[in-house]
PDB file of C-alpha atoms and ligand atoms in Angstrom:
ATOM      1  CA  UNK A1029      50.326  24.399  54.499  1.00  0.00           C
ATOM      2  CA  UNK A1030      46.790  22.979  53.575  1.00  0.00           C
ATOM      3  CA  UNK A1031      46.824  19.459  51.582  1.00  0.00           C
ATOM      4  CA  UNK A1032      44.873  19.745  48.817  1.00  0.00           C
ATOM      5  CA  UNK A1033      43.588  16.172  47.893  1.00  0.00           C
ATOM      6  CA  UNK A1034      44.157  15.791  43.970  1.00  0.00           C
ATOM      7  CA  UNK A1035      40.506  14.748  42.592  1.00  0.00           C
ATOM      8  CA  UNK A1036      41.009  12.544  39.443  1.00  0.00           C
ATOM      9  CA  UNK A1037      39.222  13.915  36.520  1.00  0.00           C
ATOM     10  CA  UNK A1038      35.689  12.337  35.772  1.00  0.00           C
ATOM     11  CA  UNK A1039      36.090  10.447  32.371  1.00  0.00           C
ATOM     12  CA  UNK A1040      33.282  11.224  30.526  1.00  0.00           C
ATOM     13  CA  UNK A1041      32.185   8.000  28.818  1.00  0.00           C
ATOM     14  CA  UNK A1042      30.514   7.878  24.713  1.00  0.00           C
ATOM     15  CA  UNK A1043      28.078   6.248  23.926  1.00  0.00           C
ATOM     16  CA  UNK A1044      25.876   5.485  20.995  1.00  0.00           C
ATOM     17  CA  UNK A1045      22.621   3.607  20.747  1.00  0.00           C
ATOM     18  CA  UNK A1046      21.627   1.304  18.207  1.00  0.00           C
ATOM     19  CA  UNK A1047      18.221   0.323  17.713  1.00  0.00           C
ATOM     20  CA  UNK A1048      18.322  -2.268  14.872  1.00  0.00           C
ATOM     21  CA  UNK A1049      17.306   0.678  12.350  1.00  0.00           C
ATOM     22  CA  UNK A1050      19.331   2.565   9.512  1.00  0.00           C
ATOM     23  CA  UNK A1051      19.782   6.071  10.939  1.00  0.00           C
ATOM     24  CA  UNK A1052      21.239   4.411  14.026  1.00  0.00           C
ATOM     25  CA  UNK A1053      23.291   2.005  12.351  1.00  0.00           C
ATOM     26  CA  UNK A1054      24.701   4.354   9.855  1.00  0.00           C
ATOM     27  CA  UNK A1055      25.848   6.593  12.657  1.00  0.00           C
ATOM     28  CA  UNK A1056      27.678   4.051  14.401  1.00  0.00           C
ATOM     29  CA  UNK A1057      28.955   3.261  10.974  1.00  0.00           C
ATOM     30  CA  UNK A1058      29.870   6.991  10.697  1.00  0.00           C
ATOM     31  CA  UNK A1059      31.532   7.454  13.628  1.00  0.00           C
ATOM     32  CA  UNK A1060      33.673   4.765  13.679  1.00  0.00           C
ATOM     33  CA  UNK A1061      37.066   5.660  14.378  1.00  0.00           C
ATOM     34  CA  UNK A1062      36.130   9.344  14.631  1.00  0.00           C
ATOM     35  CA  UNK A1063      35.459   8.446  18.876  1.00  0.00           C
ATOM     36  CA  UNK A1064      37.751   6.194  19.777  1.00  0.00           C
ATOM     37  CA  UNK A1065      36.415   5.195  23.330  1.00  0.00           C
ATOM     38  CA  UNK A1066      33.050   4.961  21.650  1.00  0.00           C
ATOM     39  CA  UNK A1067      30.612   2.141  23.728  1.00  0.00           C
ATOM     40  CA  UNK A1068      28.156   0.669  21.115  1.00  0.00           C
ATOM     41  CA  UNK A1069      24.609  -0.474  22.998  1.00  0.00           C
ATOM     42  CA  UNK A1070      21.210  -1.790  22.416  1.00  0.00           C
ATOM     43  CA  UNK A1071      17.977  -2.350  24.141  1.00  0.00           C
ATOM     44  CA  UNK A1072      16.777  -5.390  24.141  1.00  0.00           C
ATOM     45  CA  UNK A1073      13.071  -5.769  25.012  1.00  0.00           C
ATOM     46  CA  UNK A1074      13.418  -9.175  24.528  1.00  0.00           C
ATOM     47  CA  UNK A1075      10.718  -8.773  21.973  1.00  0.00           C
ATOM     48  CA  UNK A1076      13.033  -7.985  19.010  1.00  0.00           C
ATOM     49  CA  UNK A1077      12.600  -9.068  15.529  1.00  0.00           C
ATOM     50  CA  UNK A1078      14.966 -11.802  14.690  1.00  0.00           C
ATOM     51  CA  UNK A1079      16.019 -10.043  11.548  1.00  0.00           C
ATOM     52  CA  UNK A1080      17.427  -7.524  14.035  1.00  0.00           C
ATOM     53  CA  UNK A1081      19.325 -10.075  15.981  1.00  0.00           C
ATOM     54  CA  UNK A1082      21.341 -11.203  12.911  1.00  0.00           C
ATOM     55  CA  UNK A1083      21.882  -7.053  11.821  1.00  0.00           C
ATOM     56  CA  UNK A1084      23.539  -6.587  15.156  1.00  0.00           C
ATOM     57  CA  UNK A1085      25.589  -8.790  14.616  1.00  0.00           C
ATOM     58  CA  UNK A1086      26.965  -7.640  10.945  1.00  0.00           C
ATOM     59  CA  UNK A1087      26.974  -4.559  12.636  1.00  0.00           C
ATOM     60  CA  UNK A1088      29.155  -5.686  15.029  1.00  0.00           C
ATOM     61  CA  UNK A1089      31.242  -7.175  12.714  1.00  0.00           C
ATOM     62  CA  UNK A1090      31.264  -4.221  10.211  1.00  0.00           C
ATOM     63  CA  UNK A1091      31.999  -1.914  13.633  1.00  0.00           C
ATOM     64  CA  UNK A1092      35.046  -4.048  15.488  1.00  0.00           C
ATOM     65  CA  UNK A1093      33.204  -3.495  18.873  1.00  0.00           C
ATOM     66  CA  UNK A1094      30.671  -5.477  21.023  1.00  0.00           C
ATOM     67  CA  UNK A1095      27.442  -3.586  21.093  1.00  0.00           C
ATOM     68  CA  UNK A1096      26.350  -4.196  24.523  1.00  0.00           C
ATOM     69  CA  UNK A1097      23.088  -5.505  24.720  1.00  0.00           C
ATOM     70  CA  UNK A1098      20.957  -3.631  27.716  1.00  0.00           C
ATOM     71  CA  UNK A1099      18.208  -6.046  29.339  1.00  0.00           C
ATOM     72  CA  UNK A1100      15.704  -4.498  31.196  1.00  0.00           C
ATOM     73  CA  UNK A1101      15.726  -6.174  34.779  1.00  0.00           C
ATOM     74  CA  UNK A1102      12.371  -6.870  34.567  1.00  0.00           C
ATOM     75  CA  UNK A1103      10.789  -8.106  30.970  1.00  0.00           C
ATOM     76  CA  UNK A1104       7.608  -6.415  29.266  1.00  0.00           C
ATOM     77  CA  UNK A1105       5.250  -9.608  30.913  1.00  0.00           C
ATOM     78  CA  UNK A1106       6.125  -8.040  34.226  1.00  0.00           C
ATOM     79  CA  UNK A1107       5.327  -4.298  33.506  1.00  0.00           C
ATOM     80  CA  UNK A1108       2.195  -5.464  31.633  1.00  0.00           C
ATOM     81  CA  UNK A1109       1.271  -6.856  35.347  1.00  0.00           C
ATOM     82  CA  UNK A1110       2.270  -3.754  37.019  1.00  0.00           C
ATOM     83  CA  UNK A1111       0.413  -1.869  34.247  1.00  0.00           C
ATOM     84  CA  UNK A1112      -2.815  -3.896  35.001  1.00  0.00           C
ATOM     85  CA  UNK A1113      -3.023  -5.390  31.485  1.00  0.00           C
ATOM     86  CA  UNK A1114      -2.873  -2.178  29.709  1.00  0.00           C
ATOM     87  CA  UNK A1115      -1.401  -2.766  26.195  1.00  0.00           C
ATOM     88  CA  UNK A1116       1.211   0.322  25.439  1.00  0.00           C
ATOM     89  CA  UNK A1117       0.100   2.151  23.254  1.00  0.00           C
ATOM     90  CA  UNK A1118       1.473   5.410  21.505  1.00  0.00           C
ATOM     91  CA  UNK A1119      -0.095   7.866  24.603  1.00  0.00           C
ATOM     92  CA  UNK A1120       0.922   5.277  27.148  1.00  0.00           C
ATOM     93  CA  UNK A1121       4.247   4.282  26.146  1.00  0.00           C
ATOM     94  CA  UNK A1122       5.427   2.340  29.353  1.00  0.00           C
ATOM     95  CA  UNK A1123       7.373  -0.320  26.929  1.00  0.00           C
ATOM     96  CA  UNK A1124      10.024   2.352  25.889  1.00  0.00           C
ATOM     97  CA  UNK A1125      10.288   4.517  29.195  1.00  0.00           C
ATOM     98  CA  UNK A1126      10.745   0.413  31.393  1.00  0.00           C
ATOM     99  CA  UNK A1127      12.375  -1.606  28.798  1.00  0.00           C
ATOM    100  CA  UNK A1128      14.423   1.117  26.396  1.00  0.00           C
ATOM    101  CA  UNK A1129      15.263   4.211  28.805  1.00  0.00           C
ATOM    102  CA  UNK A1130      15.755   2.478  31.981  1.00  0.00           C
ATOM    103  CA  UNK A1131      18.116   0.421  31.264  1.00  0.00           C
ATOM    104  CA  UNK A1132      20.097   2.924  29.405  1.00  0.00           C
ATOM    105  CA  UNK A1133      19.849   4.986  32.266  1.00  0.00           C
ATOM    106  CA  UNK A1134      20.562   2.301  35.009  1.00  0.00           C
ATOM    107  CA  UNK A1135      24.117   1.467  32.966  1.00  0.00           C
ATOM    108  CA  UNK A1136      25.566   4.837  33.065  1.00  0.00           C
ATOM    109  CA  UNK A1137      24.499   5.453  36.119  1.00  0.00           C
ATOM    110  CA  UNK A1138      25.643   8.780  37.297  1.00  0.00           C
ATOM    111  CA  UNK A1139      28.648   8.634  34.921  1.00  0.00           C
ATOM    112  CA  UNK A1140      29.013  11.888  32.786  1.00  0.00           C
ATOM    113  CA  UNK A1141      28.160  10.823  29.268  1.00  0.00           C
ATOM    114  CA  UNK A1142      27.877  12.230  25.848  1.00  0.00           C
ATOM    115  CA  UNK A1143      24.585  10.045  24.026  1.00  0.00           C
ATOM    116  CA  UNK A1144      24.983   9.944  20.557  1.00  0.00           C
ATOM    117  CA  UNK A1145      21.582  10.116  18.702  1.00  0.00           C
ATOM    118  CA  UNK A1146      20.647   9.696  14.969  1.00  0.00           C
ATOM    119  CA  UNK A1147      18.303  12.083  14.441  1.00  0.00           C
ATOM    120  CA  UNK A1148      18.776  12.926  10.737  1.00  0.00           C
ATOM    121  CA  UNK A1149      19.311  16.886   9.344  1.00  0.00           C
ATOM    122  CA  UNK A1150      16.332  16.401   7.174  1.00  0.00           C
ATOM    123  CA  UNK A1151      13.870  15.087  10.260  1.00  0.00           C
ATOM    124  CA  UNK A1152      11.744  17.475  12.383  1.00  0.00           C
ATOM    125  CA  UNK A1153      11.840  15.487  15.702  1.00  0.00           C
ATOM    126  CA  UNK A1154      14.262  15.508  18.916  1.00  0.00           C
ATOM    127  CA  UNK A1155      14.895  11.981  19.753  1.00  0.00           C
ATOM    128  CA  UNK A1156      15.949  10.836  23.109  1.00  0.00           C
ATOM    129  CA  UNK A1157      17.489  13.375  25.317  1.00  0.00           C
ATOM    130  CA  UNK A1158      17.439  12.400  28.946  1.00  0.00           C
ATOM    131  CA  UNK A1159      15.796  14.236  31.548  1.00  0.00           C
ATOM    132  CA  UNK A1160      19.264  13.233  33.685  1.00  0.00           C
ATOM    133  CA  UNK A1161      22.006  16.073  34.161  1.00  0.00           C
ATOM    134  CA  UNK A1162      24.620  13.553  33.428  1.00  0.00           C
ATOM    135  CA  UNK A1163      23.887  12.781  30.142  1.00  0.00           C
ATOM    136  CA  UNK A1164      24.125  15.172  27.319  1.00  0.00           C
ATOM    137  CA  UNK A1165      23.024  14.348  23.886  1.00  0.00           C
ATOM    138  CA  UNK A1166      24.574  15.771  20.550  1.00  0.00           C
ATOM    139  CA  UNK A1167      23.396  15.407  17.035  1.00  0.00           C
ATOM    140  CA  UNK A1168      26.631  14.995  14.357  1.00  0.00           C
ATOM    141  CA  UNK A1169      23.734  13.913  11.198  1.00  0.00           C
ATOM    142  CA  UNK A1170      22.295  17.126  12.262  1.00  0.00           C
ATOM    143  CA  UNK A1171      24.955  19.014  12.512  1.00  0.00           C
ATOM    144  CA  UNK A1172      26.659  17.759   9.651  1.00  0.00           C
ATOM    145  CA  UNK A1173      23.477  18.357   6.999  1.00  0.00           C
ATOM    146  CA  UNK A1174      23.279  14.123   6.501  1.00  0.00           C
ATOM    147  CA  UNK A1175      20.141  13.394   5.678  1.00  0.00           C
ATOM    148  CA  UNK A1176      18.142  10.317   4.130  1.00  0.00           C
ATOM    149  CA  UNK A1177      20.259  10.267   1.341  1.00  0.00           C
ATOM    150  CA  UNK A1178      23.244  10.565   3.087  1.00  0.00           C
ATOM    151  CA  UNK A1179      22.589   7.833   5.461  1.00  0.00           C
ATOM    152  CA  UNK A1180      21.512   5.477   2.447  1.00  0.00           C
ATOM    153  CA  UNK A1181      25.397   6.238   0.909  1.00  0.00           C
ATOM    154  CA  UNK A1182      26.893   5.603   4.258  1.00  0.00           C
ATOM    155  CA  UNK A1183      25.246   1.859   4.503  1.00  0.00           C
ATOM    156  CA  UNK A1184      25.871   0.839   1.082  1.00  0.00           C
ATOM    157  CA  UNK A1185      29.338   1.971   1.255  1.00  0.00           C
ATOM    158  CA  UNK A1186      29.810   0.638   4.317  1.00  0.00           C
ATOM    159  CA  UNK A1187      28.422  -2.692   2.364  1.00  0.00           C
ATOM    160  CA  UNK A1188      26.437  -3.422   5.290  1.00  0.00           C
ATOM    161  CA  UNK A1189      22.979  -2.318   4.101  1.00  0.00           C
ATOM    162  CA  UNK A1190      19.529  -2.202   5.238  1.00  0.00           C
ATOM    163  CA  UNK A1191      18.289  -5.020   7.897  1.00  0.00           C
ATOM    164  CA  UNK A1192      16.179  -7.469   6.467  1.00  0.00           C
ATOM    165  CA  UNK A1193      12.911  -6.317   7.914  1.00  0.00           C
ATOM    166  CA  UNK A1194      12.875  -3.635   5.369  1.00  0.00           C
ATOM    167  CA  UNK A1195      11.373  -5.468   2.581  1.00  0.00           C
ATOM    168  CA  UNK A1196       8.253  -6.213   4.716  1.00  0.00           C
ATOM    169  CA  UNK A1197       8.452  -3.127   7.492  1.00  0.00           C
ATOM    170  CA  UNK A1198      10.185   0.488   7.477  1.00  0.00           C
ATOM    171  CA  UNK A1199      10.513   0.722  11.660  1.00  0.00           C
ATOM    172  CA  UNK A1200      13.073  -1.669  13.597  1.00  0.00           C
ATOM    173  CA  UNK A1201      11.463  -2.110  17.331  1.00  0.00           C
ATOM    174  CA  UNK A1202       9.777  -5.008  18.969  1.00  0.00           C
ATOM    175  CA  UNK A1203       7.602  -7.586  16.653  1.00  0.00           C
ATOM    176  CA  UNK A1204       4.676  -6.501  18.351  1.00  0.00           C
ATOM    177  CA  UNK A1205       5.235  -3.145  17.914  1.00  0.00           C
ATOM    178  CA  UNK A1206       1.783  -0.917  17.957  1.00  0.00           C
ATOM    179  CA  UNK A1207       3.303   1.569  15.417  1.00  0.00           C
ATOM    180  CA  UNK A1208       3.286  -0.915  13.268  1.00  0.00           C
ATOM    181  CA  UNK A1209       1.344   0.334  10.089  1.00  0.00           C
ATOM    182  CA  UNK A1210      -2.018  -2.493   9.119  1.00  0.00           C
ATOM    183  CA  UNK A1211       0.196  -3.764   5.873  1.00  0.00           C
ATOM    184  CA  UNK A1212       2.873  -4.274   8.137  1.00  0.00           C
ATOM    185  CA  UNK A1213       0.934  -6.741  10.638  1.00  0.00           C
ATOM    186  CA  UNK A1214      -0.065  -8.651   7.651  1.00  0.00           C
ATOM    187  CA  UNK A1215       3.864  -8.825   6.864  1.00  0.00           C
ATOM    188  CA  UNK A1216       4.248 -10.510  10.436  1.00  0.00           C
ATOM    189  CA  UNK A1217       1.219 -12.232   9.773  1.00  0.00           C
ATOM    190  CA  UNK A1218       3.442 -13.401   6.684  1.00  0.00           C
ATOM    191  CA  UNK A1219       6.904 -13.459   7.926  1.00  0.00           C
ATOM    192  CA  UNK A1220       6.460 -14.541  11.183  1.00  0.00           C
ATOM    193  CA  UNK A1221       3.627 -16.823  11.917  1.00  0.00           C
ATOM    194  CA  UNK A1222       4.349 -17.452  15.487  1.00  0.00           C
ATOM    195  CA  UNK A1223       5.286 -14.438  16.401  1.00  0.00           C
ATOM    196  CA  UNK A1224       1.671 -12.771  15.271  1.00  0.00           C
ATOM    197  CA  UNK A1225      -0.083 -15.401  17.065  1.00  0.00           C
ATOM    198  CA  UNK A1226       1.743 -14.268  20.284  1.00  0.00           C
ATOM    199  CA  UNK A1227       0.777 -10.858  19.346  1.00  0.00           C
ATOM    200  CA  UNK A1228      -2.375 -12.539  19.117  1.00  0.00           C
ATOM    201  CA  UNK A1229      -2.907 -14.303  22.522  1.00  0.00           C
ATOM    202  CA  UNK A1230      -1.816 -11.038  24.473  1.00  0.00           C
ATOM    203  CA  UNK A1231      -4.827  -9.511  23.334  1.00  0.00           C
ATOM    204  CA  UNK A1232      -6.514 -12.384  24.014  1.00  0.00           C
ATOM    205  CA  UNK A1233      -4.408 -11.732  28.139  1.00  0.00           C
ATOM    206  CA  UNK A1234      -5.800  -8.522  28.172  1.00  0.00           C
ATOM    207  CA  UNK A1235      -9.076  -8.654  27.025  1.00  0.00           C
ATOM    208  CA  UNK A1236     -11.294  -6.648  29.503  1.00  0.00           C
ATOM    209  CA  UNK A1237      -8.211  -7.101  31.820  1.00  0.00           C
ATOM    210  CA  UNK A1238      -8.128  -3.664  32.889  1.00  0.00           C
ATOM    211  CA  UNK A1239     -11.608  -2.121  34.664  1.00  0.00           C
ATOM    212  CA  UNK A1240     -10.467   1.822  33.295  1.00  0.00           C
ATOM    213  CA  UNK A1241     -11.573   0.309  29.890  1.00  0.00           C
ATOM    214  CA  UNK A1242     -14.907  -0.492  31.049  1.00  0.00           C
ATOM    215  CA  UNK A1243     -15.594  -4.038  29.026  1.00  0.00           C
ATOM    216  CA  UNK A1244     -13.568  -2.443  26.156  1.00  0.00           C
ATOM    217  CA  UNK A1245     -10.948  -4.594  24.161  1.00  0.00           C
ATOM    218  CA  UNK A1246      -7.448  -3.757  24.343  1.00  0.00           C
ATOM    219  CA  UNK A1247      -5.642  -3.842  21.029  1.00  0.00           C
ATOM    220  CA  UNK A1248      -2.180  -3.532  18.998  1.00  0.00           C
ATOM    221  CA  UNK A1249      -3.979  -1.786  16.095  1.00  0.00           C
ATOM    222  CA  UNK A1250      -5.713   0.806  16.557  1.00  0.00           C
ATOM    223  CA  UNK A1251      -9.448  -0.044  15.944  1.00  0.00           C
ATOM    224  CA  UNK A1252      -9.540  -3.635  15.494  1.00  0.00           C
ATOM    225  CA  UNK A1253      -7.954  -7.244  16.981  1.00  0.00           C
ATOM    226  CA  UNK A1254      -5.533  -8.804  14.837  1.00  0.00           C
ATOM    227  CA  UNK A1255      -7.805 -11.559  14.036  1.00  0.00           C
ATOM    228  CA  UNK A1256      -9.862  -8.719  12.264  1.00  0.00           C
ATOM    229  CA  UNK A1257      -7.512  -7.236  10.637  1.00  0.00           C
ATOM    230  CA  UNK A1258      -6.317 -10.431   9.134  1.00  0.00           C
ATOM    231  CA  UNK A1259      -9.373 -11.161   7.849  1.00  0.00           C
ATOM    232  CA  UNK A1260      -9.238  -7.841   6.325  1.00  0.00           C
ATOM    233  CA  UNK A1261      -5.894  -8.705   4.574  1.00  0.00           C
ATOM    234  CA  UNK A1262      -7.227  -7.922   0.975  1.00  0.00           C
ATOM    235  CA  UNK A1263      -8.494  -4.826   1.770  1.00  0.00           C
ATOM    236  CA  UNK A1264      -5.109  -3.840   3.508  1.00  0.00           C
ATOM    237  CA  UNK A1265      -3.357  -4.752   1.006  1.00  0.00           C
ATOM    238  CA  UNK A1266      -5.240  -2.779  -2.060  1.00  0.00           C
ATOM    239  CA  UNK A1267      -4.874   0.873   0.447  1.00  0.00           C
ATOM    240  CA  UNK A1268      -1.193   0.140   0.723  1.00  0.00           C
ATOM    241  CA  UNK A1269      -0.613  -0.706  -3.000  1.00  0.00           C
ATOM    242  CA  UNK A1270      -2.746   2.549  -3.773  1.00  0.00           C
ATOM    243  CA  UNK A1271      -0.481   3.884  -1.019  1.00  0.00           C
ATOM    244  CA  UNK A1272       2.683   2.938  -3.068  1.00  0.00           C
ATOM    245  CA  UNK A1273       1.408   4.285  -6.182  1.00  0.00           C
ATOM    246  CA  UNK A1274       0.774   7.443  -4.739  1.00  0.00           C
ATOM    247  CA  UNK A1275       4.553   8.107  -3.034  1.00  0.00           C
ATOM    248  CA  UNK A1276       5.990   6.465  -6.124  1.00  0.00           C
ATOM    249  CA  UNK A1277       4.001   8.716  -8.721  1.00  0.00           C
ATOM    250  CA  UNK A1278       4.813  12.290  -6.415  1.00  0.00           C
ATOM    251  CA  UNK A1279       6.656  14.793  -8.152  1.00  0.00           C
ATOM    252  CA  UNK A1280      10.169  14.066  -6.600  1.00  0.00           C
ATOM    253  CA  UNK A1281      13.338  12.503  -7.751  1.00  0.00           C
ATOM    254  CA  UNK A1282      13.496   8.643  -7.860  1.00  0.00           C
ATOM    255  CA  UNK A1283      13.374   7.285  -4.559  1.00  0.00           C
ATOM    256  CA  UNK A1284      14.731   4.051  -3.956  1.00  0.00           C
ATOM    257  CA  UNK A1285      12.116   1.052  -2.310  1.00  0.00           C
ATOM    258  CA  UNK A1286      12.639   2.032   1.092  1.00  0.00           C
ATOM    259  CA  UNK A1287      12.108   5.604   0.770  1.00  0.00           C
ATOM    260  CA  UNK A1288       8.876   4.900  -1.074  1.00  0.00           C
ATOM    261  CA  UNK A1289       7.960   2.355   1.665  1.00  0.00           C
ATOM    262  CA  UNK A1290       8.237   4.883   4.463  1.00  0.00           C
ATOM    263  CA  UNK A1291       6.499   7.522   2.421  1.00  0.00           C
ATOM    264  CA  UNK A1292       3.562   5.254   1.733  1.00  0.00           C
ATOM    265  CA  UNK A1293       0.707   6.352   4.301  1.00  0.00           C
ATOM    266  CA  UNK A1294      -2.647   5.295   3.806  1.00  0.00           C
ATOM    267  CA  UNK A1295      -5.771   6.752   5.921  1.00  0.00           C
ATOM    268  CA  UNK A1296      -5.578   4.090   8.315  1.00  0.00           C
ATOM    269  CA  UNK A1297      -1.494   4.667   9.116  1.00  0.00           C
ATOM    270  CA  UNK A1298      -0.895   7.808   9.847  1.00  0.00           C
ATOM    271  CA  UNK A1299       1.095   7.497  13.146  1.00  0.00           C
ATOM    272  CA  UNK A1300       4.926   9.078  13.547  1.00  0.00           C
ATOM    273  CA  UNK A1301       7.397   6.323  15.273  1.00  0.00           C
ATOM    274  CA  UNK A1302       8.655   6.047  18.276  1.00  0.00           C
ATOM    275  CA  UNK A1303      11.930   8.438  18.660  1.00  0.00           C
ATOM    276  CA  UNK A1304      13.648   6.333  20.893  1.00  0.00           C
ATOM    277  CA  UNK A1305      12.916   2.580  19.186  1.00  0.00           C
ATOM    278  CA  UNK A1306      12.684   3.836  15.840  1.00  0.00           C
ATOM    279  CA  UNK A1307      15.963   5.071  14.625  1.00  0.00           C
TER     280      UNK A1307
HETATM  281  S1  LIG B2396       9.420  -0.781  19.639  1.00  0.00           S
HETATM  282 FE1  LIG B2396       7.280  -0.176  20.014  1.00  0.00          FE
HETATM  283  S2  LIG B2396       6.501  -1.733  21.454  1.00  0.00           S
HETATM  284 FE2  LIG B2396       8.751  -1.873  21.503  1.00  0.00          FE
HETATM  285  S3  LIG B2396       9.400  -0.573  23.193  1.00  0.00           S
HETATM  286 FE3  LIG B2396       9.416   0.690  21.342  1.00  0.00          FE
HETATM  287  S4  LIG B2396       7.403   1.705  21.214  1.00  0.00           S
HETATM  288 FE4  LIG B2396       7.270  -0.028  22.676  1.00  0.00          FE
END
């Protein structure tokens, strides 16, 4: 008689990824409970707003489970080496791929997993699905029609709210982030003093560090060195206000602050987020 070696069943592990943003945070929120082996994580470039920080942890409060925070082995100072002092930027976006995907990938390893992502049923973008076999993503806002609104109800009823960052900045990620709309550097500018000025001296690093820019200047913001758009703070400030007007005055329902925040593009901001940091 052949022995046939019993194989224990692969246990497929959950997990959901929290990026210091509302749509995240609301769907950990919302599927509390609903997934009980459920393993909470988040990315931390080490560059993280400190507003974010202290949201993790109400999250983690609000939740009943650690969120595991995921360090990259290496930190972005490193990669901007290896990168020869190219700033990311949104068509060279070595910060998420080293310092967000890799070390999501590097924990689960090659253990099956379902990824949870918070891509909302009113958004027209996919998120982050991994090119690896062993992780699958799935969509429950999506497939259960929550949108904007929805998530709005689930963090106020969750009493949790929005993170902090929100009155100044509609996109969690790093404090240097180069999404970052012009009105929003001035809010760093504002908020967090020292944290602009190190935004500051790595352009300052990687000025004319890299010879592919041929004596150009790398910067954070597209067209200009923070020192110049500081100095262009008034200016800034007038687009965005006509900016607000604008979203605020458009033939829709009332929109709370937030929602008029995000909808508030002038000329000069016109880029879409990241859809793996900005969730
Ligand atoms: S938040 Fe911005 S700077 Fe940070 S990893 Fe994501 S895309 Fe890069």
């Amino acid at each position: 008689m052949t022995n046939v070696r019993q194989r224990t069943p692969t246990k497929v592990r959950h997990v959901l990824g929290i990026s210091g943003g509302k749509d995240s945070s609301a769907l950990a929120v919302h599927m509390r409970g609903k997934v009980p082996d459920m393993e909470y994580f988040f990315c931390d470039t080490g560059a993280e707003l400190p507003e974010t920080y202290d949201y993790l942890n109400r999250l983690e409060a609000a939740l009943g489970k650690p969120i595991a925070r995921l360090n990259a082995s290496r930190d972005f100072d490193h990669w901007l080496q290896v990168y020869q002092g190219t700033l990311p930027s949104a068509s060279m976006r070595w910060c998420t791929k080293n310092l967000k995907i890799k070390p999501l990938e590097d924990w689960l390893g090659n253990d099956q997993a379902v990824s949870y992502v918070a891509i909302r049923a009113d958004e027209n973008r996919l998120g982050y699905v991994s090119t690896k076999p062993n992780i699958k993503a799935v969509f429950p806002f999506r497939e259960e029609g929550i949108d904007r609104d929805g998530v709005s109800a689930i963090l106020d009823e969750s009493g949790i709210g929005l993170p902090a960052y929100y009155e100044w900045r509609t996109r969690s990620g790093c404090y240097f982030c180069f999404f970052q709309r012009k009105h929003e550097w001035v809010g760093l500018a504002d908020r967090h003093p020292e944290l602009f000025e190190r935004a500051i001296e790595y352009e300052d690093k990687v000025k004319y560090a890299s010879t592919a820019m041929q004596g150009r200047q790398y910067t954070w913001s597209q067209g200009e060195s923070l020192r110049d758009l500081l100095a262009r703070r008034d200016e800034i400030e007038q687009r965005h206000q006509a900016a607000l007007s604008r979203a605020a005055n458009r033939p829709r329902r009332n929109l709370p602050l937030i929602d008029v925040l995000a909808d508030a593009h002038d000329d000069e901001n016109d880029e879409a987020g990241c859809a793996v940091c900005h969730l």
